[in-house]
XYZ file of C-alpha atoms in Angstrom:
695
model
C 5.162 -4.366 -34.041
C 1.238 -4.338 -33.478
C 1.840 -3.040 -29.874
C 3.970 -0.356 -31.067
C 1.562 0.967 -33.513
C -1.415 0.609 -31.078
C 0.593 2.896 -28.774
C 1.276 5.319 -31.684
C -2.174 5.389 -32.396
C -3.341 6.026 -28.873
C -0.863 8.999 -28.888
C -2.442 10.261 -32.017
C -5.961 9.811 -30.935
C -5.099 11.767 -27.528
C -3.333 14.418 -29.607
C -6.526 15.029 -31.661
C -8.701 15.053 -28.629
C -6.520 17.649 -26.874
C -6.740 19.714 -30.334
C -10.323 19.345 -30.667
C -10.896 20.522 -26.896
C -8.930 23.566 -27.345
C -10.695 24.763 -30.307
C -14.138 24.453 -28.504
C -12.889 25.609 -25.185
C -13.666 22.409 -23.109
C -11.630 22.303 -19.737
C -10.284 18.858 -19.084
C -11.548 17.074 -15.943
C -8.782 14.404 -16.361
C -5.037 15.061 -17.414
C -3.977 13.587 -20.679
C -0.428 12.372 -20.854
C 1.750 14.852 -22.595
C 4.823 12.545 -22.985
C 5.677 11.697 -26.505
C 7.660 8.592 -25.396
C 6.553 5.243 -26.971
C 6.267 2.961 -23.570
C 7.131 -0.628 -23.856
C 4.536 -3.348 -22.720
C 4.764 -5.041 -19.341
C 7.584 -7.508 -20.507
C 9.784 -4.712 -21.209
C 9.858 -5.248 -24.723
C 13.665 -5.682 -26.246
C 15.067 -3.790 -23.198
C 14.185 -6.551 -20.850
C 16.864 -8.985 -21.729
C 19.647 -6.397 -21.138
C 18.296 -5.426 -17.692
C 18.299 -9.138 -16.584
C 21.640 -9.649 -17.947
C 22.937 -6.596 -15.869
C 21.741 -8.460 -12.838
C 22.557 -12.188 -13.707
C 25.811 -11.610 -15.507
C 29.381 -11.253 -14.370
C 29.660 -8.249 -11.853
C 32.621 -5.833 -11.633
C 33.438 -6.804 -7.896
C 33.229 -10.206 -6.432
C 33.799 -9.400 -2.969
C 32.236 -7.094 -0.599
C 33.715 -5.157 2.649
C 31.493 -4.422 5.549
C 32.028 -1.510 7.926
C 29.488 -2.084 10.470
C 28.347 0.045 13.554
C 29.459 3.358 12.028
C 28.072 6.189 14.036
C 26.293 9.215 12.431
C 25.519 12.130 14.690
C 22.451 14.321 14.127
C 22.370 17.987 14.570
C 20.761 17.320 17.885
C 23.460 15.059 19.046
C 21.605 11.797 18.628
C 23.682 9.089 17.380
C 22.108 6.864 14.603
C 23.963 3.550 13.718
C 24.727 2.527 10.138
C 26.123 -0.691 8.591
C 28.112 -0.115 5.319
C 28.587 -2.628 2.716
C 31.433 -1.622 0.032
C 32.471 -3.363 -3.095
C 35.650 -4.834 -2.594
C 38.579 -6.506 -4.639
C 41.587 -8.409 -3.263
C 40.257 -8.249 0.370
C 39.989 -4.439 0.401
C 37.571 -1.726 -0.531
C 37.525 -0.829 -4.096
C 38.970 2.296 -5.069
C 37.006 5.448 -6.131
C 33.725 6.893 -5.578
C 30.568 5.160 -5.999
C 26.662 5.834 -6.063
C 25.047 4.841 -2.723
C 21.678 2.985 -2.204
C 20.473 3.706 1.325
C 17.672 1.771 3.280
C 16.293 3.334 6.591
C 15.821 0.402 8.693
C 12.951 0.221 11.477
C 13.283 -3.310 12.521
C 16.988 -3.395 13.303
C 19.822 -3.639 10.897
C 21.161 -6.852 12.689
C 18.452 -9.167 11.323
C 18.816 -7.498 8.104
C 22.558 -7.937 8.006
C 22.107 -11.501 9.033
C 19.594 -12.210 6.104
C 21.734 -10.415 3.308
C 24.705 -12.651 4.498
C 22.664 -15.669 4.161
C 21.241 -14.801 0.901
C 24.492 -14.038 -0.355
C 26.302 -17.093 0.861
C 23.432 -19.215 -0.715
C 24.324 -17.356 -4.053
C 27.959 -18.061 -3.591
C 27.333 -21.773 -3.117
C 25.247 -21.479 -6.444
C 21.981 -22.661 -4.476
C 20.074 -19.695 -4.364
C 18.491 -19.453 -7.453
C 17.789 -23.158 -7.947
C 15.984 -23.103 -4.588
C 14.195 -20.133 -5.674
C 13.165 -21.579 -8.799
C 12.275 -24.951 -7.040
C 9.851 -23.133 -4.422
C 8.461 -20.944 -7.181
C 7.306 -24.009 -8.954
C 5.542 -25.486 -6.178
C 1.788 -26.001 -6.854
C -0.496 -28.598 -5.798
C -4.128 -27.892 -6.959
C -6.738 -29.495 -4.989
C -5.054 -30.189 -1.832
C -6.579 -26.943 -0.171
C -3.400 -24.885 0.191
C -3.860 -22.877 -3.015
C -3.335 -19.623 -0.757
C 0.063 -20.909 0.399
C 1.237 -21.661 -3.112
C 0.280 -18.285 -4.183
C 2.827 -16.929 -1.977
C 5.562 -19.621 -2.494
C 5.229 -19.043 -6.262
C 6.529 -15.568 -5.928
C 10.035 -17.004 -4.648
C 11.810 -16.517 -8.065
C 10.153 -13.313 -9.046
C 13.105 -11.290 -7.520
C 10.813 -9.990 -4.772
C 13.257 -11.065 -1.818
C 16.301 -9.739 -3.733
C 14.405 -6.225 -4.022
C 13.244 -6.216 -0.450
C 16.489 -6.645 1.523
C 19.267 -4.679 -0.223
C 20.694 -7.707 -2.030
C 24.677 -7.542 -1.599
C 24.726 -8.193 -5.563
C 24.192 -4.436 -5.728
C 27.548 -4.058 -4.249
C 28.923 -6.489 -6.498
C 27.616 -4.217 -9.249
C 29.535 -1.322 -7.884
C 27.065 0.433 -5.371
C 27.764 1.121 -1.878
C 24.981 -0.073 0.348
C 24.020 1.786 3.523
C 21.754 0.517 6.448
C 20.844 2.910 8.820
C 18.495 2.339 11.991
C 15.927 4.691 12.636
C 15.923 7.191 15.583
C 14.685 5.234 18.385
C 15.005 1.861 16.843
C 17.600 -1.031 16.496
C 20.696 0.359 17.737
C 20.234 3.993 17.015
C 19.524 6.618 19.993
C 16.774 8.850 20.713
C 12.991 7.976 20.904
C 11.240 6.264 18.049
C 9.381 8.968 16.146
C 7.018 6.731 14.171
C 7.177 8.673 10.936
C 7.232 12.076 12.523
C 8.899 15.300 11.199
C 12.181 14.514 13.202
C 12.548 11.260 11.396
C 12.214 12.785 8.237
C 14.871 15.527 9.119
C 17.228 12.576 10.051
C 16.805 10.824 6.871
C 17.914 14.158 5.118
C 20.940 14.611 7.169
C 22.016 10.962 6.563
C 21.933 11.334 3.105
C 23.676 14.765 3.552
C 26.364 12.787 5.381
C 26.374 10.227 2.748
C 27.516 12.517 -0.075
C 30.312 14.082 1.971
C 31.944 10.560 2.272
C 35.212 9.835 0.433
C 33.552 6.906 -1.013
C 30.453 8.419 -2.263
C 30.167 10.192 -5.669
C 27.253 12.424 -4.266
C 24.345 10.471 -5.642
C 21.905 8.500 -3.295
C 18.888 6.250 -3.937
C 16.506 5.111 -1.227
C 15.087 1.796 -1.318
C 12.952 -0.544 0.963
C 9.898 -2.730 1.685
C 6.885 -1.905 4.141
C 8.527 -0.266 6.989
C 11.543 0.789 5.142
C 9.650 1.545 1.758
C 7.878 4.284 3.720
C 11.134 5.725 4.687
C 12.319 5.577 1.431
C 9.244 7.773 0.262
C 9.887 9.881 3.617
C 13.184 10.796 1.965
C 11.862 12.893 -0.360
C 9.999 15.183 2.047
C 13.185 17.604 2.457
C 14.218 17.285 -1.100
C 17.845 16.791 -0.040
C 19.984 17.552 -3.191
C 21.961 14.109 -3.318
C 18.783 12.099 -3.434
C 18.393 10.987 -7.194
C 16.082 8.013 -7.061
C 13.514 5.851 -4.986
C 12.492 2.400 -5.210
C 9.529 1.563 -2.723
C 8.195 -1.834 -2.334
C 4.955 -2.097 -0.660
C 5.324 1.607 1.028
C 2.278 4.003 1.735
C 2.040 7.849 1.193
C -0.831 8.087 3.597
C -0.408 5.730 6.674
C -3.414 6.855 8.627
C -5.766 6.432 5.454
C -4.237 3.107 4.476
C -4.153 1.496 8.023
C -4.188 3.421 11.159
C -7.716 5.072 11.140
C -9.566 4.050 7.977
C -12.872 5.740 8.146
C -12.283 5.800 11.886
C -11.747 1.820 12.514
C -8.344 1.400 13.595
C -6.169 -1.521 11.937
C -5.735 -3.236 15.296
C -5.061 -6.450 13.582
C -1.685 -5.196 12.149
C -1.122 -2.194 14.225
C -0.776 -3.734 17.580
C 1.373 -6.862 16.841
C 3.532 -4.350 14.596
C 3.933 -1.814 17.481
C 4.831 -4.655 19.959
C 7.336 -6.077 17.337
C 9.116 -3.094 16.792
C 9.388 -2.252 20.597
C 10.794 -5.603 21.278
C 13.451 -5.428 18.455
C 14.469 -1.866 19.487
C 15.618 -3.428 23.054
C 18.399 -5.619 21.266
C 21.531 -4.175 22.289
C 24.532 -3.183 19.692
C 25.996 -6.730 19.559
C 27.570 -5.769 16.235
C 29.701 -2.952 17.756
C 30.937 -5.322 20.316
C 32.289 -7.922 17.642
C 33.864 -5.279 15.483
C 35.642 -3.490 18.368
C 33.627 -0.222 18.043
C 31.904 -0.393 21.689
C 31.569 3.001 22.930
C 30.367 2.795 26.740
C 28.777 6.346 27.003
C 26.971 6.165 23.688
C 25.553 2.638 24.706
C 24.636 4.203 28.260
C 22.613 6.921 26.524
C 21.041 4.356 24.341
C 19.988 2.517 27.310
C 18.678 5.601 28.745
C 16.702 6.430 25.754
C 15.237 2.971 25.631
C 14.287 3.052 29.608
C 12.676 6.500 28.736
C 10.381 5.263 26.034
C 9.980 1.290 26.107
C 6.841 0.841 24.506
C 6.307 3.741 21.874
C 2.609 4.534 20.843
C 1.385 1.399 22.969
C 0.153 3.547 25.546
C -2.072 5.238 22.852
C -3.439 2.112 21.812
C -4.368 1.349 25.456
C -5.619 4.592 26.275
C -7.820 4.506 22.779
C -9.381 1.291 23.625
C -9.953 1.949 27.336
C -11.361 5.781 27.360
C -15.057 5.896 27.569
C -15.398 9.543 26.700
C -13.124 12.148 24.946
C -12.134 13.553 28.619
C -10.382 10.320 29.343
C -8.101 10.712 26.271
C -4.454 11.629 26.926
C -2.557 14.506 25.133
C -0.740 11.694 23.099
C -3.909 9.945 22.107
C -5.567 13.161 20.795
C -2.803 13.910 18.384
C -4.218 10.840 16.698
C -7.703 12.054 16.483
C -6.681 15.768 15.459
C -5.974 15.837 11.858
C -3.883 19.125 12.285
C -1.599 17.689 15.099
C 2.063 17.372 13.829
C 1.717 13.499 14.591
C -1.254 13.030 12.157
C 0.017 15.278 9.677
C 3.418 13.160 9.623
C 1.427 10.128 8.641
C 0.897 11.548 5.362
C 3.694 12.189 2.703
C 3.480 15.337 0.685
C 3.742 13.677 -2.754
C 4.546 17.388 -4.147
C 7.907 17.116 -2.538
C 8.605 13.771 -4.531
C 10.897 15.276 -7.140
C 13.098 12.431 -8.067
C 12.585 9.400 -10.071
C 10.204 7.008 -7.992
C 9.168 3.320 -8.790
C 6.421 1.911 -6.506
C 5.340 -1.702 -6.209
C 2.042 -2.400 -4.260
C -0.956 -4.806 -4.531
C -4.652 -4.199 -4.182
C -4.990 -6.182 -0.968
C -1.828 -5.070 0.399
C -2.314 -3.421 4.102
C -1.230 -0.223 2.237
C -3.117 -0.994 -0.854
C -5.561 1.859 -0.823
C -3.302 4.908 -1.621
C -0.512 3.780 -4.116
C -2.751 4.514 -7.232
C -3.429 8.026 -5.877
C 0.102 8.591 -4.973
C 1.261 7.670 -8.475
C -1.586 10.184 -9.924
C -0.421 12.964 -7.741
C 3.237 12.560 -7.907
C 4.270 15.653 -10.089
C 6.620 13.913 -12.387
C 6.461 12.796 -16.156
C 5.527 9.345 -16.671
C 9.325 8.524 -17.768
C 10.152 9.080 -14.162
C 7.522 7.551 -12.098
C 6.378 4.000 -12.291
C 3.720 1.637 -10.554
C 3.207 -1.919 -10.434
C -0.021 -3.218 -8.759
C -0.636 -6.967 -8.106
C -3.283 -8.831 -6.972
C -1.934 -10.020 -3.688
C -1.135 -9.122 -0.101
C 1.525 -7.609 2.059
C 3.363 -11.095 2.124
C 4.068 -11.247 -1.553
C 2.227 -8.698 -3.863
C 0.941 -11.372 -6.307
C 4.004 -11.140 -8.352
C 4.168 -14.729 -9.395
C 5.756 -15.372 -12.875
C 7.690 -12.315 -13.187
C 10.773 -12.870 -15.134
C 8.819 -15.588 -17.169
C 8.014 -14.993 -20.944
C 5.131 -12.588 -21.390
C 5.467 -11.407 -17.947
C 7.079 -8.249 -16.443
C 10.737 -8.747 -15.513
C 11.702 -9.691 -11.936
C 11.567 -6.904 -9.372
C 15.364 -7.120 -8.567
C 15.719 -6.463 -12.291
C 13.493 -3.666 -12.534
C 15.122 -2.401 -9.187
C 18.582 -2.614 -10.728
C 17.601 -1.067 -13.908
C 16.087 1.904 -12.210
C 19.229 2.577 -10.146
C 21.533 1.987 -12.908
C 19.745 4.669 -14.987
C 18.981 7.530 -12.488
C 22.150 7.028 -10.368
C 24.511 6.141 -12.858
C 23.203 7.567 -15.986
C 23.158 4.394 -17.913
C 20.913 4.731 -21.267
C 19.251 1.467 -20.583
C 15.606 2.388 -21.473
C 14.159 1.698 -17.999
C 12.571 5.307 -18.297
C 10.517 3.704 -21.171
C 9.124 0.861 -19.128
C 5.407 1.114 -18.999
C 4.375 3.572 -16.271
C 1.329 1.445 -14.882
C 1.669 -2.285 -14.582
C -1.658 -3.693 -13.362
C -2.936 -7.123 -12.368
C -6.691 -7.045 -13.022
C -8.601 -8.955 -10.383
C -10.306 -11.573 -12.445
C -7.705 -11.000 -15.339
C -4.442 -10.799 -16.426
C -1.534 -8.314 -16.125
C -1.797 -5.436 -18.257
C -0.242 -2.129 -18.986
C -2.685 0.480 -18.184
C -2.543 3.793 -19.990
C -3.943 5.373 -17.001
C -5.867 4.785 -13.778
C -8.808 4.799 -13.558
C -9.387 3.563 -17.172
C -10.925 6.225 -19.275
C -13.227 3.890 -20.819
C -14.722 2.996 -17.425
C -17.862 5.391 -16.878
C -19.190 5.917 -13.269
C -22.680 4.715 -12.686
C -25.254 4.102 -9.913
C -26.186 0.547 -9.065
C -29.010 0.608 -6.591
C -29.606 -1.923 -3.624
C -33.125 -3.205 -3.380
C -34.924 -5.957 -1.841
C -35.785 -8.113 -4.815
C -34.143 -11.481 -4.206
C -31.527 -12.330 -6.540
C -31.604 -15.960 -5.625
C -27.805 -16.025 -5.730
C -26.706 -15.614 -1.876
C -28.791 -18.204 0.330
C -26.339 -17.907 3.120
C -26.372 -14.249 3.636
C -28.628 -12.499 6.083
C -30.627 -11.087 3.074
C -30.542 -11.832 -0.405
C -31.353 -8.769 -2.302
C -30.833 -7.293 -5.751
C -28.504 -4.890 -7.515
C -29.497 -2.879 -10.402
C -28.901 0.218 -12.362
C -32.507 1.229 -12.305
C -34.122 1.912 -8.732
C -36.619 -0.683 -8.487
C -37.299 -0.529 -4.560
C -41.199 -0.070 -4.432
C -41.439 0.876 -0.459
C -39.635 1.551 2.853
C -37.945 -1.579 4.334
C -35.379 -1.706 7.153
C -32.904 -4.741 7.001
C -31.138 -5.614 10.232
C -27.507 -6.571 10.585
C -25.351 -6.984 13.646
C -21.815 -7.197 14.700
C -20.255 -10.668 14.409
C -17.102 -12.582 14.063
C -17.404 -14.334 10.737
C -15.086 -11.503 9.447
C -12.099 -13.574 10.847
C -12.582 -15.797 7.901
C -12.507 -12.844 5.222
C -10.377 -11.381 2.698
C -10.348 -8.251 4.881
C -8.628 -10.354 7.608
C -6.224 -11.800 4.960
C -5.538 -7.989 4.220
C -4.926 -6.996 7.785
C -2.823 -9.771 8.845
C -0.585 -9.094 5.973
C -1.651 -11.902 3.829
C -0.955 -14.539 6.312
C -4.489 -16.094 6.455
C -4.685 -16.090 3.001
C -3.462 -19.607 2.910
C -7.071 -20.375 3.918
C -8.570 -20.492 0.390
C -12.285 -21.006 1.558
C -11.968 -17.681 3.363
C -9.997 -15.323 0.829
C -11.307 -16.975 -2.335
C -14.982 -16.954 -1.012
C -16.844 -14.537 0.865
C -19.712 -16.713 1.659
C -18.788 -17.513 5.405
C -18.373 -14.069 6.219
C -21.682 -13.323 4.044
C -23.597 -15.127 6.834
C -22.924 -11.994 8.983
C -24.096 -9.716 6.017
C -26.638 -8.282 3.597
C -26.159 -9.143 0.072
C -27.195 -7.289 -2.986
C -26.460 -9.025 -6.283
C -26.754 -8.147 -10.086
C -27.384 -10.277 -12.982
C -24.900 -12.018 -14.885
C -22.640 -10.236 -17.666
C -22.742 -11.683 -20.995
C -19.354 -10.139 -22.031
C -16.092 -9.153 -20.060
C -16.966 -5.745 -17.996
C -14.105 -3.783 -16.377
C -14.390 -2.174 -13.332
C -11.469 0.449 -12.830
C -11.198 3.100 -10.039
C -12.113 3.878 -6.549
C -15.822 2.940 -5.600
C -18.373 4.685 -3.224
C -21.140 2.951 -1.501
C -24.156 5.544 -0.269
C -26.232 4.085 2.301
C -29.274 5.387 4.202
C -29.047 3.808 7.821
C -30.622 3.808 11.063
C -29.024 3.306 14.168
C -30.648 2.003 17.513
C -27.670 3.718 19.403
C -25.643 6.904 19.453
C -23.140 5.504 16.992
C -22.289 2.777 14.669
C -19.796 1.072 12.311
C -20.551 0.074 8.813
C -18.633 -2.051 6.243
C -19.165 -2.558 2.670
C -17.351 -4.684 0.240
C -18.007 -5.183 -3.514
C -17.578 -8.654 -4.875
C -17.165 -10.729 -7.997
C -19.528 -13.638 -7.825
C -18.742 -16.519 -10.206
C -21.324 -18.722 -11.653
C -20.816 -21.652 -9.181
C -21.441 -18.944 -6.319
C -17.763 -18.268 -5.171
C -17.920 -14.602 -3.998
C -14.708 -13.188 -3.983
C -14.209 -9.623 -2.428
C -12.381 -6.930 -4.840
C -12.998 -3.775 -2.915
C -13.617 -2.808 0.791
C -14.385 0.094 2.905
C -15.577 0.982 6.616
C -16.963 4.113 8.201
C -17.983 4.962 11.885
C -21.295 6.751 11.538
C -20.437 9.625 14.038
C -17.342 10.469 11.703
C -19.474 10.495 8.365
C -18.562 14.466 8.078
C -16.922 14.839 4.394
C -14.229 17.272 3.680
C -15.545 18.653 0.544
C -12.431 20.548 -0.412
C -10.520 17.379 -0.767
C -13.203 14.905 -1.853
C -13.591 13.758 -5.440
C -16.813 13.397 -7.377
C -17.608 11.890 -10.840
C -19.296 13.510 -13.722
C -22.764 11.857 -12.319
C -22.037 14.257 -9.295
C -21.746 11.220 -6.822
C -18.436 10.681 -4.816
C -15.853 8.339 -5.790
C -13.391 9.328 -3.230
C -15.151 11.117 -0.077
C -12.351 12.322 2.341
C -13.502 12.362 5.935
C -12.363 14.846 8.629
C -11.951 11.831 10.971
C -11.782 14.298 13.741
C -12.974 13.961 17.283
C -13.775 17.573 17.472
C -16.470 17.255 14.390
C -17.862 13.912 15.587
C -21.758 13.813 15.452
C -23.607 11.181 17.379
C -26.609 9.563 15.764
C -30.173 9.744 17.060
C -31.634 6.332 17.619
C -34.573 5.759 14.874
C -33.458 8.793 12.729
C -31.852 7.878 9.407
C -28.549 9.176 8.594
C -26.597 9.029 5.340
C -23.197 7.437 4.932
C -20.889 7.698 2.006
C -18.238 4.848 2.564
C -15.105 5.095 0.486
C -13.946 1.693 -0.927
C -10.561 0.845 -2.113
C -9.605 1.385 -5.681
C -9.751 -1.399 -8.077
C -9.066 -2.782 -11.640
C -10.960 -5.774 -12.315
C -12.784 -7.828 -14.826
C -16.215 -9.435 -14.465
C -16.038 -12.545 -16.744
C -18.966 -13.624 -18.801
C -21.642 -15.172 -16.338
C -19.987 -13.434 -13.432
C -21.967 -10.965 -11.352
C -21.409 -7.963 -9.279
C -22.286 -7.951 -5.469
C -22.534 -5.426 -2.681
C -22.287 -6.816 0.787
C -22.954 -4.619 3.813
C -21.758 -5.588 7.343
C -21.730 -4.124 10.949
C -18.066 -5.157 11.598
C -14.823 -6.556 9.909
C -12.608 -7.446 12.969
C -9.724 -7.763 12.910
C -9.258 -5.322 10.272
C -10.977 -2.398 11.832
C -11.722 -1.935 15.263
C -13.176 1.461 16.275
C -11.962 3.080 19.711
C -13.917 2.220 22.858
C -15.562 5.653 22.531
C -17.470 4.720 19.417
C -17.976 0.959 20.649
C -19.531 2.450 23.995
C -21.795 4.502 22.348
C -22.744 1.844 19.735
C -23.560 -0.590 22.535
C -22.493 -3.213 19.619
C -26.294 -3.218 19.073
C -27.830 -4.234 15.745
C -28.184 -1.621 13.070
C -30.420 -1.186 10.052
C -29.979 -0.524 6.345
C -32.929 1.475 5.196
C -34.102 0.731 1.521
C -36.287 3.751 0.722
C -37.228 4.730 -2.848
C -37.113 8.415 -1.939
C -33.714 7.914 -0.315
C -32.056 5.194 -2.139
C -28.801 3.462 -1.261
C -26.294 2.661 -3.995
C -23.044 1.996 -5.353
C -21.108 4.336 -7.630
C -19.008 2.043 -9.637
C -16.805 2.818 -12.703
C -17.888 0.142 -15.545
C -17.067 -0.269 -19.239
C -20.272 -1.526 -19.822
C -23.895 -1.861 -18.079
C -24.624 -4.843 -15.835
C -27.747 -6.664 -16.061
C -30.373 -6.605 -13.127
């Protein structure tokens, strides 16, 4: 009751603010929620029990009927292959028309089909839930594998079921469709890598589904990672049959998230990912042989397509890391460094096209963790129709351990089912009243944020200085961080590229969380800080919230024609553990800021600088001449607990998370770089805080 009263009071206060602002003619710099809905807390309040019962209780259909290797012909003649799972009764497809849940697959529908079958068999034997509960309960503190158990504890959170298109959805009365994207798996054509043709294909597949005799004309898209991106892509052409999206670990801006963040390519993930997708697309259509649908002419065309383009995009990667100057870049590679090229534009979703209810799940240190909050804010839908869950995890598990337990959010498969039940079937189950933003605060607990960034967090500068903090003896330099500019004279601090970043939270981020099992690297940055410059504040006496995107403003001097800079913001515990909570990177020659698309705070400093990242706008540095960099850091929602400090770390590399192309590396010569502390041109971090932090 108190929670509902608090929300009602909040709405009343917002209304008073709106009314007062209108009286005095003050324009709003931040949107105020106009919805009159009273939203639930993170646990779904009284609605969650019915959502869970809908998944765990008896289902109308006990069987499924697969229709595999179904060809779907696109308007250009290219054949995509689909696996369709129908609800069944008595060994035959159930009568009637039903809503459809679509997953556009990039890794091949055959591995997914096998995984779904194993999951369904385990469920049928009654061992799936006990096994998930047991794995989810594993926790052996003190053995040095805390990071591993952080992953396993998510086993009973419904994450697996929400990711793989669980056949329980078919038992519930949905028809499930898996389609290999053009050029991947068993589908023909060349892999488009999120290009315009791929978006057109998805729209055509949805149109095809709505015309089938078993479809009631309503389609929802879903997926995880690659398939979650495709689920969001489905909104681009606004096909009339699309009615809902559930995207788990997707991205609305792949280039900014991972492909070219600040000019540093996410090689640690992109290279093995490209190799993996290209390898999986070479597996022939075994399913069509097994079910008697093998078409020799179609398979011959599939083989010709694969021979014509066996290693999609790998030629671009190779060229990017071998070309010593722009003249050596191929036409395909130039598309990546030209923001106006169709390929580059295809890597970013047009969120104005998201006109259907959309539920997203992400994490602060997911490989796609940079953009979910911005995507959520930009989706032009009321909060009843858009939701975001942000965990404090990685790509392998978003940090959703405990979901479904008392006081926690419902399981992800429960939220997914409730979402589709409401928006595809019209069931009045209250899911639209679920809190729009469910956020795990780094250093804190799960909360229902009224908005992001939190309104009570005010941006302010905290300056880097050369006054020792006495808290970072392992760093190359131990400086101070203060809301007052305390630097007395000019001082250059030198930092050089190194490989200590292999043991870092940045490395865990780019490896999708695999290296997070090494707690000494992901829970504590002190090993990486041996390669960096540290600037640390005093301890806070009471909890202080940090909420929003950050910007690190640096005055730097290069010894070469280019350089690469990395900045992180850390939460430093009283025992010295330094946990990274935000990260950013920038190539010095690509520092030009797109003012029209950048965001500044009320103090006039950047919060989200947007770079052109355009080879044509590149400005090499002059050795010995200072340049100013504004490094965009990932958005965060964190709490500094009493006794904790805020720290800014500055590095000259963060391999394997970021690796600039050879043109940059050649110009930089991998030479040491210098951070200039100058009272007349200070360096600072623009950070959103709910209270001041002591020096």
